[in-house]
Coordinates of C-alpha atoms and ligand atoms in Angstrom, one line a residue:
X10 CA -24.1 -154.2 -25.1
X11 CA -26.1 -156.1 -22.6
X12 CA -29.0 -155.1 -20.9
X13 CA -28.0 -155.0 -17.5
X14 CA -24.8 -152.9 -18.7
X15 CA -27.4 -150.7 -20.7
X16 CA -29.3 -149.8 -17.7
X17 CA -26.4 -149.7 -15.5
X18 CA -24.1 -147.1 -17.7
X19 CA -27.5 -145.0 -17.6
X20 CA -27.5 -144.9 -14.0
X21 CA -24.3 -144.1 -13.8
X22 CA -24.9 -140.9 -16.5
X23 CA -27.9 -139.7 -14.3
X24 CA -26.5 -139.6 -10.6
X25 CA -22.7 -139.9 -11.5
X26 CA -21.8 -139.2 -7.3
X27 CA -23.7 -141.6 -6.2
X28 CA -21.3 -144.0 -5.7
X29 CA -22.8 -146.3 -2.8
X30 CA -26.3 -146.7 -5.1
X31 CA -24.0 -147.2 -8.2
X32 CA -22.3 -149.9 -6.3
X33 CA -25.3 -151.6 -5.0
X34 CA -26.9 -151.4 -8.3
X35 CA -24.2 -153.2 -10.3
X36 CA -23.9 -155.7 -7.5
X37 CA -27.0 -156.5 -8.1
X38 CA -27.7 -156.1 -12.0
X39 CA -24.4 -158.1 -13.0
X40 CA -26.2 -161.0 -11.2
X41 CA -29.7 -161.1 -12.8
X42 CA -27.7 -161.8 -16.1
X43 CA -28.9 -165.5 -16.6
X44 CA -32.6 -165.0 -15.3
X45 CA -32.7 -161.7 -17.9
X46 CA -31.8 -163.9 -21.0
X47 CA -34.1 -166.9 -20.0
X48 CA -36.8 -164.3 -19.5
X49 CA -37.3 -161.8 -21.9
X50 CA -40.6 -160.4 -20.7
X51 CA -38.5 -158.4 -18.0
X52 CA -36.8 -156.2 -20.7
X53 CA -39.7 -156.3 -22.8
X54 CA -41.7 -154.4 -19.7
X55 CA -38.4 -152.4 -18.7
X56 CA -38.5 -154.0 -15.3
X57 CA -34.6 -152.3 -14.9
X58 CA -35.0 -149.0 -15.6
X59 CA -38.6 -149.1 -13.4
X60 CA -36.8 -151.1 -10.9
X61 CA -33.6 -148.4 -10.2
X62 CA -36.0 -145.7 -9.9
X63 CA -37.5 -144.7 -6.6
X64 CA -41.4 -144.4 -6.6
X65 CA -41.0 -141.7 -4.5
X66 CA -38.0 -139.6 -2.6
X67 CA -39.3 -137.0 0.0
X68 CA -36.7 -134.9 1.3
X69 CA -36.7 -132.3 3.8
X70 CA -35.7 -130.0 7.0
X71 CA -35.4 -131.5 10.8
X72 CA -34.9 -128.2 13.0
X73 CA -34.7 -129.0 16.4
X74 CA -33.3 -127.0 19.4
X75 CA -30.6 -128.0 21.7
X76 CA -30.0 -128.1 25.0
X77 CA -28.6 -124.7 25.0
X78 CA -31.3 -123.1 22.9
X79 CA -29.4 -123.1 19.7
X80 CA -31.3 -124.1 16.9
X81 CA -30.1 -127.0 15.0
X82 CA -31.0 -127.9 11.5
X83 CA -30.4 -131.0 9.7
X84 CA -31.3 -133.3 6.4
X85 CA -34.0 -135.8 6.9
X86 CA -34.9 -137.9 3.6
X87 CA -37.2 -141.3 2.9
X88 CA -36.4 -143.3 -0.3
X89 CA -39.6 -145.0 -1.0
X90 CA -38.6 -147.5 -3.7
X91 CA -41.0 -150.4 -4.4
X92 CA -43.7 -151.3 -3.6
X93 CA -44.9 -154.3 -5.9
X94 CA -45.5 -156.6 -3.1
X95 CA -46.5 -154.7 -0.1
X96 CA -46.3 -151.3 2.0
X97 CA -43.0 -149.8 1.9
X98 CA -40.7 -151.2 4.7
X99 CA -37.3 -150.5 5.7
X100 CA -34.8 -148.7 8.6
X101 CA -34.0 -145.3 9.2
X102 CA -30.5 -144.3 9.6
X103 CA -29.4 -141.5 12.1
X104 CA -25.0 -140.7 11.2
X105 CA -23.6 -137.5 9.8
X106 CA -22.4 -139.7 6.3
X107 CA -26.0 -139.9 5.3
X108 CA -27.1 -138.4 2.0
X109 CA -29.3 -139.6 -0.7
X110 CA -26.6 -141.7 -2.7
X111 CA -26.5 -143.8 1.0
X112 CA -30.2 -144.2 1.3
X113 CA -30.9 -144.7 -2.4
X114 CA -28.2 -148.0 -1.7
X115 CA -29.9 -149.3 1.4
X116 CA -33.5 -148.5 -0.4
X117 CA -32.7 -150.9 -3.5
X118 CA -30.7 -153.7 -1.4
X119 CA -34.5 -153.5 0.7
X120 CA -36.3 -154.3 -2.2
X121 CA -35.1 -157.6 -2.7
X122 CA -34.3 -158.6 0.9
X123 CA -37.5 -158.0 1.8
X124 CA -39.0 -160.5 -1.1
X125 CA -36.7 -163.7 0.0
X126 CA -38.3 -162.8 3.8
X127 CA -41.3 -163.9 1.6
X128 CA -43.5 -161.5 3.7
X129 CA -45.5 -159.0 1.6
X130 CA -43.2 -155.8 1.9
X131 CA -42.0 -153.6 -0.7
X132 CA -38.5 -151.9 0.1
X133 CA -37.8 -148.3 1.4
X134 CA -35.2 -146.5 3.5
X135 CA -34.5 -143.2 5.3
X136 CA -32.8 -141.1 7.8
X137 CA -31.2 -137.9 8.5
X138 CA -27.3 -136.4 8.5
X139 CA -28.2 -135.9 12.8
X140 CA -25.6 -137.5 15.0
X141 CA -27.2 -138.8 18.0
X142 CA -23.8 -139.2 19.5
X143 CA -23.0 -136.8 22.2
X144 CA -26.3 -135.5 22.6
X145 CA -28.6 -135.6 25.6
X146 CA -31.8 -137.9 25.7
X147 CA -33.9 -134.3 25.4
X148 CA -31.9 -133.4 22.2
X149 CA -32.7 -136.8 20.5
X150 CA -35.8 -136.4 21.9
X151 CA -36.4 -133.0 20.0
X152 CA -34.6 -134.0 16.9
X153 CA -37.3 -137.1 16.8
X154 CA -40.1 -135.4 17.1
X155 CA -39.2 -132.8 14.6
X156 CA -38.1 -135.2 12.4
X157 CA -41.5 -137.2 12.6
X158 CA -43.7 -134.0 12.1
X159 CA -42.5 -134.1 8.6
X160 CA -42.3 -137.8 8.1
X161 CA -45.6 -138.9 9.3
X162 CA -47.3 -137.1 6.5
X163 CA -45.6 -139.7 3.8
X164 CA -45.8 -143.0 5.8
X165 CA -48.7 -145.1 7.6
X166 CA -49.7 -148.7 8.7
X167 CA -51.1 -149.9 5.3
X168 CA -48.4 -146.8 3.5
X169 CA -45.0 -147.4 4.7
X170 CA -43.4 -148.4 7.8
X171 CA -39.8 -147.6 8.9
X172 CA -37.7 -148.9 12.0
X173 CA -34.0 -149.0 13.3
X174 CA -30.8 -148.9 11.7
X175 CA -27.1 -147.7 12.5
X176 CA -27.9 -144.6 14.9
X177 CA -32.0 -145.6 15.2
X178 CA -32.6 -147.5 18.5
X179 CA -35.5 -148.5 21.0
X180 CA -35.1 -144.8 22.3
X181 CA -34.9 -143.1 18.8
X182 CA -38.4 -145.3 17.4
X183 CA -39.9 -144.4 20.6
X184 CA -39.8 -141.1 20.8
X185 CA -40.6 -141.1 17.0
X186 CA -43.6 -143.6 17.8
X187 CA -45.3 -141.1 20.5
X188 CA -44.8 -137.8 18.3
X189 CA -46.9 -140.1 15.3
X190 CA -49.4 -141.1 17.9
X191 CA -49.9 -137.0 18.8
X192 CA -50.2 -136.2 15.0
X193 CA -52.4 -138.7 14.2
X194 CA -54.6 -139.1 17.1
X195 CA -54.0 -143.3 16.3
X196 CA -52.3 -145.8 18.1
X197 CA -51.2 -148.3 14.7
X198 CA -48.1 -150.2 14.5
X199 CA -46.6 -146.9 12.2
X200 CA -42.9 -148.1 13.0
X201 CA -41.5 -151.5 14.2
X202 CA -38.5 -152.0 16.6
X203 CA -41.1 -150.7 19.5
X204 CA -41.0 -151.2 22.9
X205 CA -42.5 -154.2 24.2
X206 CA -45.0 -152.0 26.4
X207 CA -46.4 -150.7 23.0
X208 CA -46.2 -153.3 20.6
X209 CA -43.3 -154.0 19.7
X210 CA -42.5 -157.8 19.1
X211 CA -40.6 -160.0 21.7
X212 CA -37.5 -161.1 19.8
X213 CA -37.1 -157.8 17.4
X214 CA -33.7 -156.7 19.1
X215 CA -32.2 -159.8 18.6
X216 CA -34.0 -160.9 15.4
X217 CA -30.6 -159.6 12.8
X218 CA -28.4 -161.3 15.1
X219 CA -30.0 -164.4 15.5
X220 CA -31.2 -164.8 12.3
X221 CA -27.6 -163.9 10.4
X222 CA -26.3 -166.9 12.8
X223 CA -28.9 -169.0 12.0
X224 CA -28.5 -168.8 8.1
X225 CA -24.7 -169.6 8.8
X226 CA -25.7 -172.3 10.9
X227 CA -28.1 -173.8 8.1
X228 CA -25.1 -173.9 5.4
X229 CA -22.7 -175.3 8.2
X230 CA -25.5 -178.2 8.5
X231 CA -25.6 -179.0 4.9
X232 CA -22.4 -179.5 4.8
X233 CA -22.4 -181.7 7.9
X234 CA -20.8 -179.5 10.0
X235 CA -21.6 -176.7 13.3
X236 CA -20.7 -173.6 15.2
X237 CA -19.1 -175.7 17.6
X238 CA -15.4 -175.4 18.2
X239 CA -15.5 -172.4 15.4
X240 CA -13.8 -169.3 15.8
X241 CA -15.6 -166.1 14.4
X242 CA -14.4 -162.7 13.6
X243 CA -17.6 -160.1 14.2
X244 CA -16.8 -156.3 13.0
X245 CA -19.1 -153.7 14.9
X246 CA -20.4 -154.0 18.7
X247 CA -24.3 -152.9 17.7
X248 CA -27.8 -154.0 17.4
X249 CA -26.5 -156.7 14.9
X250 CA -23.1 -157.8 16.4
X251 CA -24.2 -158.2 20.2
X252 CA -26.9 -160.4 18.8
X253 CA -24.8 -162.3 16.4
X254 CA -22.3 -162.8 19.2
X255 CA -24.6 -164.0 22.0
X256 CA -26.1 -166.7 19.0
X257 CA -22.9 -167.9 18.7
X258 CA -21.6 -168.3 21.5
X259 CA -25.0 -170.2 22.6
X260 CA -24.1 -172.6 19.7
X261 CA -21.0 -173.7 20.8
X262 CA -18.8 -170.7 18.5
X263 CA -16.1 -168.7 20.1
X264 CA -16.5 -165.3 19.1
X265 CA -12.6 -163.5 19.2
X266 CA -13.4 -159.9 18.4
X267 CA -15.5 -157.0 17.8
X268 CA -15.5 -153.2 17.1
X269 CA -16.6 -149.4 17.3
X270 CA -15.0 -146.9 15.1
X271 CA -12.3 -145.5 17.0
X272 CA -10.8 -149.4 17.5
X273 CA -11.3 -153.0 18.1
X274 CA -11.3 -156.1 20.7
X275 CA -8.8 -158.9 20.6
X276 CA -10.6 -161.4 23.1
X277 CA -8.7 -164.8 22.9
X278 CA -11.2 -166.1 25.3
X279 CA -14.6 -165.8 23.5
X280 CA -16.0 -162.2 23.6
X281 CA -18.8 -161.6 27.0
X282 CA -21.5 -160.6 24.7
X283 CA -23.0 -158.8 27.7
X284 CA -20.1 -156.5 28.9
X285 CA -20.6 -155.6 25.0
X286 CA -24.0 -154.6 25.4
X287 CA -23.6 -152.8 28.8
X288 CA -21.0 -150.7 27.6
X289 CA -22.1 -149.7 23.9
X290 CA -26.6 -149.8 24.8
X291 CA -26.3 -149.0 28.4
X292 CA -23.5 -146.4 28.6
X293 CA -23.2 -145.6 24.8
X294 CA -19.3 -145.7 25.7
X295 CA -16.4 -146.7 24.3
X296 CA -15.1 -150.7 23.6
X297 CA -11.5 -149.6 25.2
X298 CA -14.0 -150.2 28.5
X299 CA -14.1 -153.9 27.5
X300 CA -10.2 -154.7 28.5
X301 CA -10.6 -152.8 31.5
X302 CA -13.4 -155.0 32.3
X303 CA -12.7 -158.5 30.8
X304 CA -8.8 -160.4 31.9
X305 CA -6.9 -161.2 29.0
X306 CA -8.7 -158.8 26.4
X307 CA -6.8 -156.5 23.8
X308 CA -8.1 -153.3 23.0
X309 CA -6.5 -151.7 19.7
X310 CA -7.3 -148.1 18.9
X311 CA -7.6 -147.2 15.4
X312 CA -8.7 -148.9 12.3
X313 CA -11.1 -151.5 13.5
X314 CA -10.4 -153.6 10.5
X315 CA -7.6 -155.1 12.5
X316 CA -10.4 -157.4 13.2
X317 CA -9.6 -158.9 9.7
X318 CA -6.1 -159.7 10.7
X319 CA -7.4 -162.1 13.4
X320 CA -7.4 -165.6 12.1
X321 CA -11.0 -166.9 11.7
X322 CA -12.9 -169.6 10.3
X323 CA -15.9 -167.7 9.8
X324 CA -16.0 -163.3 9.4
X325 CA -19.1 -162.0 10.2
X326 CA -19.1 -157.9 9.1
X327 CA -21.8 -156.5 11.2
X328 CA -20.5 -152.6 11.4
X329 CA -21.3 -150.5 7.7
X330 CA -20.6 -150.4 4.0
X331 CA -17.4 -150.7 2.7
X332 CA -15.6 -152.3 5.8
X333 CA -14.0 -155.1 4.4
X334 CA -11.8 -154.3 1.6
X335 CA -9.8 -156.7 -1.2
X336 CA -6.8 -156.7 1.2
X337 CA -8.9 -157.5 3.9
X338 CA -10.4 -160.4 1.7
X339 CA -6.9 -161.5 1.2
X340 CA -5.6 -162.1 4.9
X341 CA -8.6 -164.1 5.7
X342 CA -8.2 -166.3 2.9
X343 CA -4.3 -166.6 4.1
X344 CA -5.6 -167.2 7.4
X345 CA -8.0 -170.1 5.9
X346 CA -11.5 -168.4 6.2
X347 CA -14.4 -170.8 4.9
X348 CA -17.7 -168.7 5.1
X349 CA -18.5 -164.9 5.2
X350 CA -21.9 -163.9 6.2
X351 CA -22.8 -160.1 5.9
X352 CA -24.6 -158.7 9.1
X353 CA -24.4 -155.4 7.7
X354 CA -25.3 -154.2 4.2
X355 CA -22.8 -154.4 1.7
X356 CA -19.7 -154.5 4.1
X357 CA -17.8 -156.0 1.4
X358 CA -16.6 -154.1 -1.4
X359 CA -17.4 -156.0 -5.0
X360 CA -13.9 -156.9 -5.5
X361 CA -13.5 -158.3 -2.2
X362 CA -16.6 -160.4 -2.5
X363 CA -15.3 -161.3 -6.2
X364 CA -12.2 -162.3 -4.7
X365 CA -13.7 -164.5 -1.7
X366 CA -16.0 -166.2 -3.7
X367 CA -13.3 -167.3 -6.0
X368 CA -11.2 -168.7 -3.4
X369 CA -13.4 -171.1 -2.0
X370 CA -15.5 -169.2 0.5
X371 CA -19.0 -169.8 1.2
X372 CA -20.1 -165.5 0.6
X373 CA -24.1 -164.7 2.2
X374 CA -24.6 -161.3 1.4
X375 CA -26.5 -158.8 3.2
X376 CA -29.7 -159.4 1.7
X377 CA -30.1 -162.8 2.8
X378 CA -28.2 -163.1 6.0
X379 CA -29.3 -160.1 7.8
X380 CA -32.9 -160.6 6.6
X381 CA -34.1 -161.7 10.1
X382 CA -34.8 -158.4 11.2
X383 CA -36.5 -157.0 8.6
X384 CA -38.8 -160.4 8.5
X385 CA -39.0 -160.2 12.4
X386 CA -40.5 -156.4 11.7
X387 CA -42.8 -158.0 9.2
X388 CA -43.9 -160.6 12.3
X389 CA -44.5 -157.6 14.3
X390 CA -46.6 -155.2 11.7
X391 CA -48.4 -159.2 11.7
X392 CA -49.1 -159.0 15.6
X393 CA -50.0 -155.7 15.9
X394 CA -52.7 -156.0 13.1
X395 CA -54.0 -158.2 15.1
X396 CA -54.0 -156.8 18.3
X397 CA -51.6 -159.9 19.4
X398 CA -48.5 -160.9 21.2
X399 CA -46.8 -164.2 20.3
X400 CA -44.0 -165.9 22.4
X401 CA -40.2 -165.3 22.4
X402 CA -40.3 -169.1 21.4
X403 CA -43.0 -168.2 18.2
X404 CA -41.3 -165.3 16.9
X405 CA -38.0 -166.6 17.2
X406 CA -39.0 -170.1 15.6
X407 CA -40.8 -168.3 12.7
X408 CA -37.2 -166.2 12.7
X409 CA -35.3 -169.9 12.3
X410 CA -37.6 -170.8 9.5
X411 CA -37.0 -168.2 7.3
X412 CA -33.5 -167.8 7.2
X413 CA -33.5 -171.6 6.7
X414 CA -36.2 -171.0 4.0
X415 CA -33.8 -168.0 2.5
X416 CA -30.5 -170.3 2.8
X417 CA -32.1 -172.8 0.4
X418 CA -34.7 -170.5 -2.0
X419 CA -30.6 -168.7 -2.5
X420 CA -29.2 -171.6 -3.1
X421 CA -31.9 -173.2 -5.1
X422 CA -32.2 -170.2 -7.1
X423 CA -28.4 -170.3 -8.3
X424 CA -28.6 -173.8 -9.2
X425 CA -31.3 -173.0 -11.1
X426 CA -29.6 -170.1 -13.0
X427 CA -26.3 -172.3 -13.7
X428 CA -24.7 -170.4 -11.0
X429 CA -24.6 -173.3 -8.1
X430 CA -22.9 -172.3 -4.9
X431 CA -22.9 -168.4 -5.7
X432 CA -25.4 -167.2 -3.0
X433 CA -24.8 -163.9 -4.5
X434 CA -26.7 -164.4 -7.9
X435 CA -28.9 -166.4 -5.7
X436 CA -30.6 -164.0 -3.5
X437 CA -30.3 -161.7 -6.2
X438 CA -32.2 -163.6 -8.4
X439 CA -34.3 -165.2 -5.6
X440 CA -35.3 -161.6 -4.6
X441 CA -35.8 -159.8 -8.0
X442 CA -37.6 -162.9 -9.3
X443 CA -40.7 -162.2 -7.2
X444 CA -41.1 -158.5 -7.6
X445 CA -40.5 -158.3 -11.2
X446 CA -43.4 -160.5 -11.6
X447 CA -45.6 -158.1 -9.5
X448 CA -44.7 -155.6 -11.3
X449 CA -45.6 -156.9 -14.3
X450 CA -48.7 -158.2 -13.1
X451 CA -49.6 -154.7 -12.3
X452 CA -48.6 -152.9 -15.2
X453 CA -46.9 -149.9 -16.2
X454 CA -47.0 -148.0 -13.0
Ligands
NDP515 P1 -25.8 -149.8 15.4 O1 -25.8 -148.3 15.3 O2 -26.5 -150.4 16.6 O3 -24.2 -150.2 15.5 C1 -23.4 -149.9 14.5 C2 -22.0 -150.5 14.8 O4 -21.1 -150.3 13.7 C3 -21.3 -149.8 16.0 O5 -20.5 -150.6 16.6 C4 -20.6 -148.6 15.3 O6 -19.5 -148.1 16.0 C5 -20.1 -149.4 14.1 N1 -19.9 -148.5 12.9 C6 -20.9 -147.7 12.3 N2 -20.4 -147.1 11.3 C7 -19.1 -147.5 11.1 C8 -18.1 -147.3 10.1 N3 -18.3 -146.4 9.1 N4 -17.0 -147.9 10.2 C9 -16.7 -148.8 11.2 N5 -17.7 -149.1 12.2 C10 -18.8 -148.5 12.1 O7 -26.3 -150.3 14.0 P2 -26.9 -151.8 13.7 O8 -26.1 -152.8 14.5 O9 -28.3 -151.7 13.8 O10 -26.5 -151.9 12.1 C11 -25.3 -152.4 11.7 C12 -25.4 -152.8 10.2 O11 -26.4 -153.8 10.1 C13 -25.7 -151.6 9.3 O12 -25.1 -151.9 8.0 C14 -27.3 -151.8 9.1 O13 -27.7 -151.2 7.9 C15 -27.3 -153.3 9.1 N6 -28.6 -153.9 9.5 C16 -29.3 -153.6 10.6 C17 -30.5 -154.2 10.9 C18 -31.2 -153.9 12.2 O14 -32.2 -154.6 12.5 N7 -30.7 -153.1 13.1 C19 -31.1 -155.1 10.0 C20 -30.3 -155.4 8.8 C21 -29.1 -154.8 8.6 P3 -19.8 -147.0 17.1 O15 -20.3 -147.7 18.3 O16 -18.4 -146.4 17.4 O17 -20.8 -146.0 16.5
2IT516 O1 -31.4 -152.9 6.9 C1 -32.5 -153.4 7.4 O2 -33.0 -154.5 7.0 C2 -33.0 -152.8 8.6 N1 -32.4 -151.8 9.1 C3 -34.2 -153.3 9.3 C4 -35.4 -152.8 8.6 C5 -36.8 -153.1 9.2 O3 -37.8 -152.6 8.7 O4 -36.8 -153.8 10.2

């Protein structure tokens, strides 16, 4: 038996429910293969069974009291996973589905998406089982500062620095930044995703967006081709979609749909990225707003992976895990898909990616095309060390060049490896390459 399969059955015998981190592992793992048998130093220092094992997991209570004086109590956690080549960095994830299975996933896929950034940040994730939906601003408020009384004790400029994900906004990081800054008694760039009034970076909203679009844009180029006249399929109407959508459109792309998770938009015209944003930032309502607000747009309740039904050139899964199933897969082959790039992480279940990769389609997972945000967090932990602000234009040039610099260190990387035009392996090995290395370097530790 292989290696890989060694260390992935064992995972599989220690946390057998942990099916998301199972999944991301073996994603993963099956794609180091070729860079495991042309380097043996990686089993001979056990560089697996260090590498699926969390340096640290800190998990803990979050009471809070609502706005009718109840108390509340919920789950926080932070997976601090690696930290080879810099402080621990990654989101923090605020939905009642989160448990440690979830955040063990999201921790790994940091790891190695933070490497291709090629900014020095080790890989980490957290969050809580709170559902910011429905509540007042006060109630978020309390929940964020409860949930930081605990959490700054384990994290810290130089230690580990968290920001947004799926439930974790500009509000949410706020009010988590000022209840550090009380703690502490220190006014250090703790979390990134901050308000611009307190150092957060110009460019971060729009950074996973942007820079998902960008890497697209870079593979569309090699192959002497553009956004312009294309028609894209975007699941989810968050942080990431809104971005991706305004990108696109801005590069001459026609963006026909989006999503929330009680249905999806049908817009034959081009999605208004801004009615978007107004409704699900602004109001925090519902996308069935959109059609009342936009001529000739469809609003479908229910499963919002009707998007997938719409024909496309290009899907863009910007929403959660496991949104984009085999079936899925095969209408937008039928429909003559060329290119999926992964907003979210792992949106596409293994056999879906298996089965799009082997039909012809250009596949950029998570780790390298929604990069841009976590290396636009690294640009701001970069300006706050030193006490700067760059430029819209700066940040969001030094954005372009790294997903440019990750299209090709993927694609380089799998050419490499004897795996040319599989971006999976690519970023996989791209990523893993680096860290594995470190670890070495630093011995058993
Ligand atoms: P948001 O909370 O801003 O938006 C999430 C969007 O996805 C919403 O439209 C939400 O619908 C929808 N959604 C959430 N869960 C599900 C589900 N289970 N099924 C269908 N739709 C769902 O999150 P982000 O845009 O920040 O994050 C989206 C994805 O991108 C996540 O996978 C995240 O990990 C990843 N990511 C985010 C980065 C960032 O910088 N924010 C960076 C890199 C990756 P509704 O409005 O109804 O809640
Ligand atoms: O999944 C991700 O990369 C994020 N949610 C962003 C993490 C960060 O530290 O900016």
């Amino acid at each position: 038996m292989s290696y890989v399969q060694r260390v992935i059955d064992a995972v599989k015998e220690k946390d057998p429910d942990q099916e998301l981190f199972i999944q991301a592992v073996t994603e993963v793992l099956e794609s180091l293969e070729p860079v495991l048998d042309a380097h043996p130093e990686y089993e001979a220092n056990a560089i697996l069974e260090r590498i699926v094992e969390p340096e640290r997991v800190v998990m803990f209570r979050v009471p809070w009291v609502d706005d009718n004086g109840k108390v509340q109590v919920n789950r926080g956690m932070r997976v601090q996973f690696n930290s080879a080549i810099g402080p621990y960095k990654g989101g923090l994830r605020l939905d009642p589905s989160v448990n440690l299975s979830m955040i063990k996933f999201l921790g790994f896929e940091q790891i190695f998406k933070n490497s291709l950034t090629t900014l020095p940040m080790g890989g980490a994730k957290g969050g809580s089982d709170f559902d910011p939906k429905g509540k007042s601003d006060m109630e978020v408020m309390r929940f964020c500062q409860s949930f930081m009384t605990e959490l700054a004790k384990h994290i810290g400029a130089d230690t580990d620095v968290p920001a947004g994900d799926i439930g974790t906004g500009g509000r949410e990081i706020g009010y988590m930044f000022g209840q550090y800054k009380r703690l502490r008694n220190e006014f250090t760039g703790v979390l990134t995703g901050k308000g611009l009034q307190y150092g957060g970076s110009l460019a971060r909203p729009e950074a996973t967006g942007y820079g998902l679009v960008y890497l697209v844009e870079e593979h569309l180029k090699c192959n002497g081709e553009s956004f312009e006249g294309k028609t894209v399929a975007v699941h989810g109407s968050g942080n990431v979609a809104i971005y991706a959508i305004q990108k696109v459109t801005q590069l001459g792309g026609k963006v026909v749909t989006c999503s929330d998770r009680k249905g999806w938009i049908y817009d034959p015209e081009g999605v208004d990225y801004e009615i978007v944003k107004q409704i699900k930032e602004v109001e925090r309502g519902s996308l069935a707003l959109y059609a009342e607000r936009k001529a000739g747009a469809e609003y479908h309740e229910g499963d919002a992976r009707g998007v997938w039904t719409i024909p496309c050139d290009i899907a863009l899964p910007c929403a959660a895990q496991n949104t984009l199933f085999i079936e899925d897969a095969q209408t937008l082959v039928a429909n003559g898909c060329k290119i999926v790039g992964e907003g979210a992480n792992m949106p596409t279940t293994l056999d879906a990616t298996k089965y799009l990769q082997a039909n012809g389609v250009a596949f950029f997972p998570g780790k390298a095309a929604n990069a841009g945000g976590v290396a636009t967090s690294g640009l701001e932990m970069s300006q706050n060390s030193e006490r700067l602000s760059w430029t819209f234009e700066e940040v969001d040039a030094k954005l372009k060049d790294i997903m440019v610099n990750i299209y090709h260190a993927a694609d380089d990387a799998a050419k490499e490896y004897g795996v040319e035009g599989d971006f999976v392996a690519g970023a996989n090995i791209a990523g893993f390459v680096k860290v594995a290395d470190a670890m070495i370097a630093q011995g058993v530790c």
